[in-house]
Amino acid sequence: DAGVTQSPTHLIKTRGQQVTLRCSPKSGHDTVSWYQQALGQGPQFIFQYYEEEERQRGNFPDRFSGHQFPNYSSELNVNALLLGDSALYLCASSLIANYGYTFGSGTRLTVV
Amino acid sequence: AQKVTQAQTEISVVEKEDVTLDCVYETRDTTYYLFWYKQPPSGELVFLIRRNSFDEQNEISGRYSWNFQKSTSSFNFTITASQVVDSAVYFCALSEGGRSNDYKLSFGAGTTVTVRA
């Protein structure tokens, strides 16, 4: 049973560029959440998608946007990259909110 | 305001010692959920335990046990007879469901556990 799959695993981008990160949820899960984890800190909630709509959003600027597809997979897009966007981006999936989230291994984004 | 506080930044123990990780949370909801996750160097957050606010029964699962006390808003986690493979960053997290429909996980800053052979 495949868990949460994220791609790519590592990415290097230049300031001002745009990036798209991808996530396939665990089989049977219909909800996808995205988190940003800066070095040495706990993950911070970006947003959550359910039924192809953004259900909840954290304190992140509009440069961060997302999408959920009919097969429940999801994308995270970040525009106009800043150096401070360098972080590990984690995707988490669940079937019923609060029953536990399964996390992927993340995408390590470095902005130079 | 920080909703989850993990006061211990780092803990270093020798193999077979017990390790207790402290977690204090803050919420106004009566229905909420508490979690512990482990993050090894690979980066993936591994689910360990989940507790809802209506169940204060403390349990033991293998080498893991937890102490949930609503009166002090604490949700502490213990690893008994630690092993080198337990070395990781451990995160306590809170999800406020209930009427607020707040589905996100609010994480603490994490505690780095190093188990020496």
Coordinates of C-alpha atoms in Angstrom, one line a residue, chain B residues 7 10-11 16 29 31 34 49 63 81 89 93-94 99 105 109-110 113 115-116:
Chain B
A7 CA 10.2 23.3 26.1
E10 CA 17.4 18.6 22.8
I11 CA 17.7 15.4 24.8
K16 CA 18.3 1.6 27.3
D29 CA -12.1 24.1 22.1
T31 CA -13.1 18.8 21.3
L34 CA -3.3 15.6 20.1
I49 CA 0.0 8.3 18.6
R63 CA 8.0 0.9 24.2
A81 CA 14.4 1.4 27.0
V89 CA 13.1 14.9 16.1
A93 CA 0.8 18.5 17.4
L94 CA -2.7 19.8 18.1
R99 CA -17.2 23.6 16.3
L105 CA -2.2 20.5 12.7
A109 CA 9.1 23.3 17.7
G110 CA 10.2 19.8 18.2
V113 CA 16.4 13.0 20.7
V115 CA 20.4 8.0 21.7
R116 CA 24.0 7.0 22.1

